[in-house]
Amino acid sequence: MDIKLPYSLIEEYLETDASVMGVVDLLTACGPTVDRVTPLGKDAILEIEVITNRVDAASAFGIAREAAAILPTFGQKAQVKNNPYQDLKYRFKSSGDLPLNIQIMDQSLVRRFAAVVLEDIKVGPSDKSTVALLEKCGLRSVDNVVDISNELTLRLGQPVHIFDYDKLKGQKMVLRESRRGEMVQTLDGREHKLLGKDIVMADGEGRLIDLCGIMGGELSKVDKSTRRVVLFVQTYEPTRVRKTSLYTQERTLAAQIFEKNSDPQLVMSTLNLGIELLSKRAGARVAGKLVDIYPAIPKSAALNLDLDWLNQVAGVDLESALVVGILERLGFIASLSGKQKNTLKVIVPTWRVGEVTIKEDLAEEILRLHGYFKLPSTLPNTFVPFEQEPILKLETATKRYLADVGFTECFNYSLVSANLLSKANLPVTEAPALSNPLSADYTHLRTSLAPSLLETLSLNKPVAPGALFFEVSNVYLNWDGKSLPQERPELVMSGLNLDYRRLKGHLEALFDKLRVDTSNLSFVAKSHPFLFPAVELILGDIVVGHLGMISTTVADNFGLPPTPLVELDLMALSPLAFGPFDYQPISAFPPILEEVTIQSSKPVSDLLHSLRNSNTLLTKVEYLGSHRDNHSFRLTFQSGGRNLTKEEVSQIKRQLTALA
Amino acid sequence: MTVWEKLASEAENEVDRAKDIAALEGIKLKYLGRKGLLNQLIQSLPEDDLRQAGREIKKLKDQLEVGLSKQRLELLAKTETDFDLGIPGLRPPQGHLHLITQAIEEIEQIFQSLGFVRRRYPEVDLDWYAAEGLNIPPNHPARDDQETFYLTDKIVLTAHTSNGQLREMERVKTPPIKMINIGKTYRRQADVSHTPMFHQFEGLVIDKDINLTHLVGICTYFAKGYFGQARKIRLRPHHFQFTEPSFEVDITCDLCLGTGKIDGEKCRLCKSGWLELGGAGLVHPKVLANGGIDPNLYRGIAFGWGVERVLMMKSGLKVADLRQVYSQDFRFLSQF
């Protein structure tokens, strides 16, 4: 979470000679990152990033405490002042006896519950310095009472709430979990229908007066007519506050603090300061007994830290005195133990309990204050055997080759819209669907790369008429709603104004480049959602893809002319790629070239296949063209061991025409 | 004139009139070929005359060869022409690898030179691998940092490549492990600096004596290799549930050369001379244990950074809107 604090407020808790930027730089290097410093007259506004596990730093005091621990490591004097942890006892006496009936239905909901009634309060505007302070923190002044509750949170990191005492029916506050369907109206005017198990407060008539830990209720709010209040400081169970705050979409500062497990010890000092400010600024006086329900002070078992282990993790040797000094400045209690005095027994302060639980956490504290920037740079002497994932090798070779011969690579989103899938005649139900999409454009994981590529072609029709495109990416298949979809890497190739034979030529060249043995490549007609005509590409008996023309309907959907497209399953292709080189020694004997025309109703690919497997002396077959059922080929006859005669060749030719 | 001289003279005339090399070849064949005029003449003469003409015949042959040679050179010289060599060439078709592919290849190369093996792990994974096994329990505040897309409540589109850490540990079982997982990641965000799909690269080294200076070393090696030897890195305290200690890694800004100022004014690009690169840390012992590796025997370091991010930072591409990188416009793609 990000907080905004004026340096002047932090200074109220930090005694140091260091300059503002000196403090800022060391905080950033060793503690909370100060993202930005904006000078404002004699002051400066600090925007600070508080990391999730350090809610203890989410306040001016918290930042000051960090600075006071860090600065001395670098020879700068620094000390905390106005330390709330030295103000842990209730400071006030009661001057009246107004009753306040507290009922906690479930102690697990709240770790500390403190409250006191004050009277003679005068609600009015805040003074100028308070208004200025709040504005520096990015908040607006509301009235002197609300402003005090905000100021307490900024100073000490402990959210409080102030109710109008007279609006509490029966002077009763019942803390319980909510029931499903209960309604509460919060101070921002929003009505919430609760899902149940939220932490709520009800008054004597059962009306919900507080969405605990998040925002106060409208029913109990302080207004101009308020004369008596309840100052109410508490520490709630973190996971419930988080859940409620997320689904009600009330991500208040209070919620963000409580969900991160703040220290209940802060409650009393905040209560003390709250009473102080309410009496000074609103004329209030304590009018009842203190309520402080606090079953257990947070405590942790002592942690053991092996200093040898610490040095091994850091990669540098640290003096034990340095380590102890750092821990103590952070509020830990550290004592050397063990025979060789190289183990530290460490007691964790209350505001770090729950967060510092293992020796690695201690290592982090010590090393960050020592200064990560002091760590030298070395490389590990760790080596693993050289390996290259076959699929990655295939993808790289494919991409590089296609780019080298003129294709432009696309990176389309894996998430597509239902509409795009339908345009390509693909079943939307087969595509994995997001349960929380961001927009209607990205709702499903694609099951084919083709629709996105067709959209790319469509987009580029006016600007790149002859462009060729490809994409290599995963598609997500076999979605059954409960197990992981199969992520299959695929290649799709197409282009604008692209002749079918040219695309096929690119495919054949690609196979050659990848050393895929195409002698057993066959094309089997197979119906396909968006291709017609369409064939399956089969190598041996493995289906490696589909090839064909985009069907007229689908082409029309995308505003495209007749367009060829091929989609390959790279995973299926991978074991068939990078075969051994098939080297043939060059024959010393001359070849004989002949042309032949075969009349046949068989597809050309079948004829080519038969021709190529017909005779070992027929070393090359080139397809020349067809006229209706007459298919012409140029044949090369050659022997590695002798001159061939014209008669031999003629005889072989006669046999070949029988293949028709 | 002897018959030889007469033949020589005829041949010379023809050679002089020859227009091209092919014609010369024809003339050579006509006069000096096996069935050429010289041989015909030789065969038509009585033996006696031949014996005496030996020297003449040789003289004729030499003369012809020289004449042919000379004429050949002259004809060749005539075909040489000077012309405007600066004229635009005729280019072969030119394709383009996507910017991201180029960035991934470069990143992969740097890590390969350090001995990392590149792996690919699922983009769509169980919440266990993507979060819970990485010490991010359900409903934990740390989940806020990654707005995750869900297919079901147990299956997510990974918001980071860190699932690769657990998967690699499960695959290898016994360290050493030294891998880089580069893959697609998804977050529920779309604006000027965020796309719903992007790429990350995640490195993991696990061995007996791994320490933090190794992390500094690897990050420095990559940063200098990718951005330039003059750059420096720093580790800054941060928090991730799956590392402890955790860091953010910064690199010196190339615009202000790490000073934070340009001509006395605050550098607009960076924060006090530093630019954020990504996260890193010592692998949390819980994560090691979840991966089946004994944290008392082994330690690991890990880092996970954005491909688009380092790409934008390096090239100074000045692409104002990150979504432009995923544009399919040929006019964009063909610039790379």
GROMACS .gro file of C-alpha atoms in nm, chain A residues 17-225:
model
  209
   17ASP     CA    1   2.054   1.570   1.243
   18ALA     CA    2   2.029   1.399   0.909
   19SER     CA    3   1.881   1.593   0.619
   20VAL     CA    4   1.548   1.506   0.461
   21MET     CA    5   1.714   1.349   0.156
   22GLY     CA    6   1.965   1.176   0.379
   23VAL     CA    7   1.680   1.008   0.563
   24VAL     CA    8   1.491   0.937   0.240
   25ASP     CA    9   1.789   0.775   0.068
   26LEU     CA   10   1.867   0.551   0.364
   27LEU     CA   11   1.503   0.454   0.409
   28THR     CA   12   1.485   0.353   0.045
   29ALA     CA   13   1.810   0.162   0.057
   30CYS     CA   14   1.736  -0.024   0.380
   31GLY     CA   15   1.367   0.001   0.452
   32PRO     CA   16   1.043   0.131   0.302
   33THR     CA   17   1.092   0.275  -0.045
   34VAL     CA   18   1.027   0.644  -0.074
   35ASP     CA   19   0.889   0.673  -0.426
   36ARG     CA   20   0.870   1.046  -0.446
   37VAL     CA   21   0.966   1.358  -0.249
   38THR     CA   22   0.775   1.677  -0.327
   39PRO     CA   23   0.902   1.992  -0.157
   40LEU     CA   24   0.626   2.209  -0.011
   41GLY     CA   25   0.755   2.531   0.139
   42LYS     CA   26   0.976   2.434   0.431
   43ASP     CA   27   0.827   2.089   0.434
   44ALA     CA   28   0.832   1.796   0.193
   45ILE     CA   29   0.567   1.539   0.105
   46LEU     CA   30   0.693   1.182   0.100
   47GLU     CA   31   0.514   0.914  -0.099
   48ILE     CA   32   0.611   0.586   0.058
   49GLU     CA   33   0.550   0.226  -0.046
   50VAL     CA   34   0.461   0.011   0.253
   51ILE     CA   35   0.511  -0.355   0.172
   52THR     CA   36   0.235  -0.601   0.264
   53ASN     CA   37   0.413  -0.762   0.555
   54ARG     CA   38   0.516  -0.436   0.721
   55VAL     CA   39   0.196  -0.274   0.841
   56ASP     CA   40   0.399  -0.151   1.137
   57ALA     CA   41   0.554   0.102   0.897
   58ALA     CA   42   0.219   0.232   0.773
   59SER     CA   43   0.229   0.553   0.978
   60ALA     CA   44   0.446   0.851   1.058
   61PHE     CA   45   0.563   0.685   1.376
   62GLY     CA   46   0.628   0.359   1.196
   63ILE     CA   47   0.846   0.533   0.937
   64ALA     CA   48   1.028   0.725   1.209
   65ARG     CA   49   1.095   0.403   1.395
   66GLU     CA   50   1.244   0.249   1.082
   67ALA     CA   51   1.458   0.555   1.019
   68ALA     CA   52   1.581   0.556   1.379
   69ALA     CA   53   1.692   0.196   1.342
   70ILE     CA   54   1.858   0.247   1.005
   71LEU     CA   55   2.044   0.577   1.037
   72PRO     CA   56   2.286   0.479   1.315
   73THR     CA   57   2.413   0.185   1.107
   74PHE     CA   58   2.553   0.452   0.879
   75GLY     CA   59   2.697   0.670   1.148
   76GLN     CA   60   2.401   0.907   1.170
   77LYS     CA   61   2.253   0.988   1.508
   78ALA     CA   62   1.885   0.911   1.530
   79GLN     CA   63   1.630   0.831   1.797
   80VAL     CA   64   1.259   0.783   1.825
   81LYS     CA   65   1.065   1.038   2.028
   82ASN     CA   66   0.701   1.053   2.142
   83ASN     CA   67   0.712   0.675   2.125
   84PRO     CA   68   0.358   0.533   2.164
   85TYR     CA   69   0.514   0.212   2.293
   86GLN     CA   70   0.609   0.407   2.602
   87ASP     CA   71   0.249   0.511   2.652
   88LEU     CA   72   0.090   0.168   2.695
   89LYS     CA   73  -0.111   0.245   3.009
   90TYR     CA   74  -0.439   0.431   3.024
   91ARG     CA   75  -0.366   0.786   3.140
   92PHE     CA   76  -0.704   0.919   3.237
   93LYS     CA   77  -0.952   0.916   3.522
   94SER     CA   78  -1.320   0.910   3.474
   95SER     CA   79  -1.517   1.224   3.547
   96GLY     CA   80  -1.859   1.076   3.511
   97ASP     CA   81  -2.029   0.745   3.501
   98LEU     CA   82  -2.204   0.710   3.167
   99PRO     CA   83  -2.280   0.347   3.104
  100LEU     CA   84  -2.158   0.156   2.800
  101ASN     CA   85  -2.269  -0.204   2.767
  102ILE     CA   86  -2.029  -0.405   2.560
  103GLN     CA   87  -2.109  -0.755   2.444
  104ILE     CA   88  -1.859  -0.953   2.243
  105MET     CA   89  -2.042  -1.254   2.101
  106ASP     CA   90  -1.728  -1.412   1.955
  107GLN     CA   91  -1.387  -1.325   2.098
  108SER     CA   92  -1.212  -1.460   1.789
  109LEU     CA   93  -1.343  -1.161   1.593
  110VAL     CA   94  -1.146  -0.901   1.781
  111ARG     CA   95  -0.803  -0.914   1.942
  112ARG     CA   96  -0.841  -0.603   2.145
  113PHE     CA   97  -1.147  -0.396   2.211
  114ALA     CA   98  -1.104  -0.063   2.390
  115ALA     CA   99  -1.364   0.208   2.428
  116VAL     CA  100  -1.437   0.512   2.645
  117VAL     CA  101  -1.726   0.757   2.658
  118LEU     CA  102  -1.661   1.133   2.636
  119GLU     CA  103  -1.905   1.417   2.688
  120ASP     CA  104  -1.930   1.795   2.627
  121ILE     CA  105  -1.804   1.758   2.279
  122LYS     CA  106  -1.840   2.050   2.040
  123VAL     CA  107  -1.837   1.946   1.678
  124GLY     CA  108  -1.705   2.214   1.448
  125PRO     CA  109  -1.439   2.288   1.189
  126SER     CA  110  -1.078   2.191   1.252
  127ASP     CA  111  -0.803   2.449   1.299
  128LYS     CA  112  -0.583   2.550   1.010
  129SER     CA  113  -0.284   2.337   1.100
  130THR     CA  114  -0.497   2.021   1.117
  131VAL     CA  115  -0.654   2.100   0.781
  132ALA     CA  116  -0.309   2.160   0.635
  133LEU     CA  117  -0.175   1.838   0.779
  134LEU     CA  118  -0.460   1.632   0.637
  135GLU     CA  119  -0.425   1.790   0.296
  136LYS     CA  120  -0.056   1.713   0.292
  137CYS     CA  121  -0.153   1.351   0.344
  138GLY     CA  122  -0.403   1.360   0.060
  139LEU     CA  123  -0.714   1.377   0.283
  140ARG     CA  124  -0.989   1.633   0.315
  141SER     CA  125  -1.089   1.790   0.644
  142VAL     CA  126  -1.446   1.700   0.748
  143ASP     CA  127  -1.492   1.824   1.104
  144ASN     CA  128  -1.278   1.834   1.416
  145VAL     CA  129  -1.393   1.491   1.532
  146VAL     CA  130  -1.358   1.296   1.206
  147ASP     CA  131  -1.028   1.472   1.144
  148ILE     CA  132  -0.893   1.349   1.479
  149SER     CA  133  -0.972   0.988   1.386
  150ASN     CA  134  -0.791   1.030   1.054
  151GLU     CA  135  -0.496   1.202   1.216
  152LEU     CA  136  -0.456   0.922   1.469
  153THR     CA  137  -0.430   0.669   1.188
  154LEU     CA  138  -0.172   0.878   1.006
  155ARG     CA  139   0.035   0.931   1.318
  156LEU     CA  140   0.027   0.589   1.476
  157GLY     CA  141  -0.113   0.349   1.219
  158GLN     CA  142  -0.404   0.249   1.443
  159PRO     CA  143  -0.749   0.317   1.296
  160VAL     CA  144  -1.013   0.436   1.543
  161HIS     CA  145  -1.380   0.510   1.525
  162ILE     CA  146  -1.593   0.768   1.701
  163PHE     CA  147  -1.964   0.712   1.746
  164ASP     CA  148  -2.238   0.943   1.864
  165TYR     CA  149  -2.310   0.792   2.211
  166ASP     CA  150  -2.669   0.908   2.216
  167LYS     CA  151  -2.750   0.734   1.889
  168LEU     CA  152  -2.659   0.397   2.039
  169LYS     CA  153  -2.990   0.248   2.146
  170GLY     CA  154  -2.959   0.112   2.497
  171GLN     CA  155  -2.601   0.245   2.520
  172LYS     CA  156  -2.519  -0.099   2.400
  173MET     CA  157  -2.255  -0.222   2.154
  174VAL     CA  158  -2.273  -0.583   2.047
  175LEU     CA  159  -1.980  -0.717   1.847
  176ARG     CA  160  -2.072  -1.024   1.646
  177GLU     CA  161  -2.055  -1.182   1.306
  178SER     CA  162  -2.320  -1.080   1.056
  179ARG     CA  163  -2.593  -1.300   0.922
  180ARG     CA  164  -2.639  -1.349   0.552
  181GLY     CA  165  -2.859  -1.078   0.405
  182GLU     CA  166  -2.818  -0.824   0.682
  183MET     CA  167  -2.803  -0.466   0.560
  184VAL     CA  168  -2.577  -0.186   0.677
  185GLN     CA  169  -2.541   0.167   0.550
  186THR     CA  170  -2.187   0.298   0.578
  187LEU     CA  171  -2.076   0.659   0.624
  188ASP     CA  172  -2.014   0.707   0.251
  189GLY     CA  173  -2.385   0.658   0.194
  190ARG     CA  174  -2.354   0.311   0.038
  191GLU     CA  175  -2.589   0.032   0.138
  192HIS     CA  176  -2.435  -0.311   0.176
  193LYS     CA  177  -2.615  -0.642   0.177
  194LEU     CA  178  -2.382  -0.864   0.372
  195LEU     CA  179  -2.289  -1.219   0.282
  196GLY     CA  180  -2.261  -1.321   0.643
  197LYS     CA  181  -1.965  -1.385   0.877
  198ASP     CA  182  -1.857  -1.021   0.852
  199ILE     CA  183  -1.753  -0.847   1.173
  200VAL     CA  184  -2.025  -0.602   1.267
  201MET     CA  185  -2.143  -0.399   1.561
  202ALA     CA  186  -2.506  -0.371   1.656
  203ASP     CA  187  -2.669  -0.141   1.911
  204GLY     CA  188  -2.925  -0.230   2.175
  205GLU     CA  189  -3.200  -0.253   1.911
  206GLY     CA  190  -2.998  -0.481   1.691
  207ARG     CA  191  -2.937  -0.212   1.430
  208LEU     CA  192  -2.599  -0.239   1.258
  209ILE     CA  193  -2.396   0.069   1.347
  210ASP     CA  194  -2.051  -0.032   1.223
  211LEU     CA  195  -1.896  -0.241   0.947
  212CYS     CA  196  -1.606  -0.322   1.174
  213GLY     CA  197  -1.255  -0.254   1.063
  214ILE     CA  198  -1.376  -0.097   0.743
  215MET     CA  199  -1.611   0.194   0.788
  216GLY     CA  200  -1.851   0.326   1.046
  217GLY     CA  201  -2.223   0.308   0.997
  218GLU     CA  202  -2.448   0.595   0.903
  219LEU     CA  203  -2.676   0.531   1.201
  220SER     CA  204  -2.416   0.616   1.465
  221LYS     CA  205  -2.230   0.891   1.287
  222VAL     CA  206  -2.110   1.207   1.458
  223ASP     CA  207  -2.278   1.527   1.336
  224LYS     CA  208  -2.328   1.888   1.445
  225SER     CA  209  -2.578   1.786   1.711
   0.00000   0.00000   0.00000
